C-alpha cells in the first residue's frame, strides 16, 4: 500500500477489472473423467491409463472393477487418490493424478460402471494384474541395492 502509514489505498471497480484483464486470460480448468450420476468419490480420484490392447486382459483378473473409460487408444481405470504412493506403475501404464484427460485426446466413454456408489477399482489388484501382464516385478519384491 502507498501513502501515509495507517491509510488504505482505495481501488475502484474499474481499476480491479483492468488489473484482472492485465493478468491475461483465465486458463480453462483441467478436463477430468466425468463421474457417473449417483457415484461418490470420498477418497478423491486418480486414473491408471493403459493401452487399449491391455484393457480387456485386465478385466477378468480383477476381483472388483470400478469405473472404466475408453477412447480409441486407451482404457482409463478410476482408483483412489494417491494410489501411486510407493508404487511404480509398470510401463506402458500411466498414472494420472486427478483423472485428468489431456486436451489433445477425445473424452473417453464410460464402458463399465460398478454396482453401488464407489467408482474405484482396488489399486493393489490392478497393480499386480498389470505387473503380471507386463512381466514386471512388483516394487516390493525387487532386490534392494546398498
XYZ file of N, CA and C in Angstrom, residues 13-93:
243
model
N -13.843 -0.222 -8.866
C -14.167 -1.447 -9.574
C -13.511 -1.450 -10.952
N -13.477 -0.296 -11.618
C -12.828 -0.204 -12.925
C -11.351 -0.587 -12.828
N -10.666 -0.142 -11.778
C -9.252 -0.466 -11.595
C -9.076 -1.961 -11.387
N -9.944 -2.562 -10.584
C -9.851 -4.004 -10.331
C -10.093 -4.812 -11.606
N -11.065 -4.406 -12.394
C -11.344 -5.096 -13.654
C -10.154 -4.968 -14.594
N -9.580 -3.755 -14.686
C -8.418 -3.548 -15.544
C -7.242 -4.404 -15.084
N -7.011 -4.478 -13.763
C -5.930 -5.307 -13.240
C -6.140 -6.771 -13.591
N -7.360 -7.243 -13.493
C -7.672 -8.637 -13.831
C -7.419 -8.901 -15.312
N -7.813 -7.962 -16.163
C -7.598 -8.124 -17.605
C -6.119 -8.131 -17.939
N -5.329 -7.344 -17.202
C -3.887 -7.293 -17.437
C -3.215 -8.629 -17.119
N -3.828 -9.453 -16.298
C -3.250 -10.755 -15.959
C -3.375 -11.753 -17.108
N -4.203 -11.463 -18.060
C -4.376 -12.351 -19.209
C -5.598 -13.240 -19.040
N -5.816 -14.113 -20.016
C -6.999 -14.966 -19.963
C -6.901 -15.977 -18.811
N -8.049 -16.316 -18.274
C -8.117 -17.322 -17.221
C -8.020 -18.687 -17.896
N -7.068 -19.527 -17.476
C -6.949 -20.838 -18.113
C -8.176 -21.704 -17.814
N -8.501 -22.549 -18.768
C -9.606 -23.480 -18.581
C -9.231 -24.467 -17.474
N -10.200 -24.867 -16.663
C -9.886 -25.886 -15.653
C -9.543 -27.194 -16.357
N -8.738 -28.043 -15.715
C -8.386 -29.305 -16.369
C -9.630 -30.155 -16.620
N -9.588 -30.902 -17.690
C -10.705 -31.777 -18.060
C -10.516 -33.117 -17.355
N -11.449 -33.475 -16.511
C -11.368 -34.716 -15.736
C -12.383 -35.730 -16.261
N -12.127 -36.995 -15.960
C -13.114 -38.014 -16.289
C -14.397 -37.699 -15.531
N -15.512 -37.761 -16.207
C -16.807 -37.428 -15.603
C -17.253 -38.555 -14.681
N -17.621 -38.188 -13.474
C -18.131 -39.165 -12.510
C -19.580 -39.480 -12.885
N -19.923 -40.770 -13.000
C -21.315 -41.118 -13.324
C -22.276 -40.639 -12.237
N -23.505 -40.346 -12.637
C -24.541 -39.925 -11.684
C -24.683 -40.962 -10.577
N -24.821 -40.468 -9.362
C -25.035 -41.356 -8.224
C -23.753 -41.893 -7.610
N -22.617 -41.649 -8.226
C -21.333 -42.122 -7.697
C -20.734 -41.048 -6.798
N -20.019 -41.473 -5.772
C -19.298 -40.560 -4.890
C -17.837 -40.993 -4.850
N -16.959 -40.035 -4.620
C -15.532 -40.377 -4.552
C -14.932 -39.789 -3.273
N -15.229 -40.422 -2.127
C -14.767 -39.878 -0.850
C -13.246 -39.886 -0.701
N -12.555 -40.686 -1.486
C -11.094 -40.770 -1.405
C -10.415 -40.005 -2.531
N -11.157 -39.182 -3.257
C -10.597 -38.497 -4.411
C -10.478 -39.473 -5.573
N -10.044 -38.980 -6.723
C -9.953 -39.848 -7.898
C -8.691 -39.583 -8.687
N -7.978 -40.633 -8.991
C -6.887 -40.635 -9.941
C -7.249 -41.688 -10.981
N -6.419 -41.817 -11.992
C -6.695 -42.824 -13.022
C -5.405 -43.529 -13.403
N -5.554 -44.786 -13.775
C -4.466 -45.555 -14.365
C -4.883 -45.788 -15.817
N -4.019 -45.359 -16.734
C -4.319 -45.418 -18.164
C -3.464 -46.509 -18.783
N -4.101 -47.393 -19.538
C -3.376 -48.474 -20.214
C -3.741 -48.482 -21.693
N -2.851 -49.014 -22.535
C -3.203 -49.140 -23.950
C -4.436 -50.024 -24.131
N -5.180 -49.739 -25.167
C -6.448 -50.424 -25.420
C -6.286 -51.945 -25.488
N -5.167 -52.451 -25.938
C -4.962 -53.899 -26.029
C -4.826 -54.586 -24.686
N -4.431 -53.856 -23.656
C -4.252 -54.438 -22.319
C -5.554 -54.413 -21.524
N -6.394 -53.423 -21.768
C -7.627 -53.269 -21.002
C -8.474 -54.517 -20.883
N -8.841 -55.158 -21.988
C -9.695 -56.348 -21.887
C -9.015 -57.506 -21.150
N -7.687 -57.551 -21.160
C -6.969 -58.618 -20.464
C -7.000 -58.426 -18.947
N -7.182 -57.194 -18.501
C -7.218 -56.913 -17.069
C -8.555 -57.274 -16.423
N -9.627 -57.065 -17.131
C -10.980 -57.233 -16.556
C -11.159 -58.563 -15.821
N -10.870 -59.715 -16.445
C -11.138 -60.983 -15.745
C -10.154 -61.267 -14.607
N -9.080 -60.503 -14.511
C -8.073 -60.734 -13.471
C -8.348 -59.957 -12.187
N -9.405 -59.177 -12.166
C -9.670 -58.311 -11.016
C -10.873 -58.792 -10.213
N -10.761 -58.733 -8.869
C -11.895 -59.145 -8.033
C -13.053 -58.149 -8.069
N -12.745 -56.905 -8.333
C -13.766 -55.852 -8.446
C -13.294 -54.861 -9.488
N -14.180 -54.483 -10.368
C -13.857 -53.496 -11.395
C -14.708 -52.266 -11.146
N -14.047 -51.133 -10.997
C -14.752 -49.867 -10.802
C -15.111 -49.260 -12.146
N -15.185 -47.949 -12.183
C -15.475 -47.255 -13.435
C -14.289 -47.388 -14.378
N -14.602 -47.770 -15.597
C -13.590 -47.891 -16.644
C -14.093 -47.085 -17.839
N -13.200 -46.289 -18.398
C -13.498 -45.446 -19.553
C -12.591 -45.886 -20.691
N -13.009 -45.617 -21.920
C -12.175 -45.985 -23.065
C -12.292 -44.944 -24.166
N -11.172 -44.740 -24.842
C -11.165 -43.991 -26.095
C -10.558 -44.942 -27.129
N -10.199 -44.445 -28.272
C -9.693 -45.326 -29.327
C -8.366 -45.998 -28.975
N -7.573 -45.375 -28.109
C -6.236 -45.881 -27.840
C -5.993 -46.339 -26.402
N -6.876 -45.971 -25.461
C -6.599 -46.228 -24.047
C -7.834 -46.684 -23.280
N -7.578 -47.385 -22.178
C -8.595 -47.651 -21.158
C -8.147 -46.912 -19.909
N -9.103 -46.310 -19.218
C -8.847 -45.500 -18.029
C -9.559 -46.148 -16.845
N -8.822 -46.474 -15.786
C -9.365 -47.130 -14.592
C -9.341 -46.135 -13.438
N -10.490 -45.859 -12.811
C -10.513 -44.955 -11.662
C -10.009 -45.684 -10.424
N -9.102 -45.040 -9.713
C -8.546 -45.544 -8.452
C -8.592 -44.405 -7.432
N -8.515 -44.723 -6.125
C -8.475 -43.644 -5.130
C -7.229 -42.780 -5.315
N -7.335 -41.519 -4.922
C -6.186 -40.610 -4.999
C -5.003 -41.194 -4.235
N -3.814 -40.869 -4.721
C -2.545 -41.297 -4.117
C -2.310 -42.796 -4.207
N -2.930 -43.472 -5.150
C -2.686 -44.904 -5.343
C -1.328 -45.162 -5.978
N -0.580 -44.102 -6.223
C 0.780 -44.271 -6.734
C 1.813 -44.195 -5.610
N 1.347 -44.004 -4.375
C 2.270 -43.880 -3.251
C 3.097 -45.161 -3.115
N 4.409 -45.026 -3.198
C 5.371 -46.122 -3.055
C 5.219 -47.197 -4.135
N 4.561 -46.875 -5.241
C 4.416 -47.822 -6.351
C 4.955 -47.200 -7.628
N 5.608 -48.003 -8.414
C 5.974 -47.611 -9.772
C 5.081 -48.412 -10.697
N 4.079 -47.756 -11.250
C 3.158 -48.462 -12.139
C 3.923 -48.901 -13.379
N 3.770 -50.162 -13.781
C 4.580 -50.689 -14.888
C 4.203 -50.087 -16.241
N 5.230 -49.812 -17.041
C 5.005 -49.352 -18.411
C 4.371 -50.507 -19.176
N 3.468 -50.206 -20.040
C 3.110 -48.923 -20.617
C 1.970 -48.214 -19.891
N 1.624 -48.655 -18.666
C 0.585 -47.955 -17.903
C 1.088 -46.569 -17.518
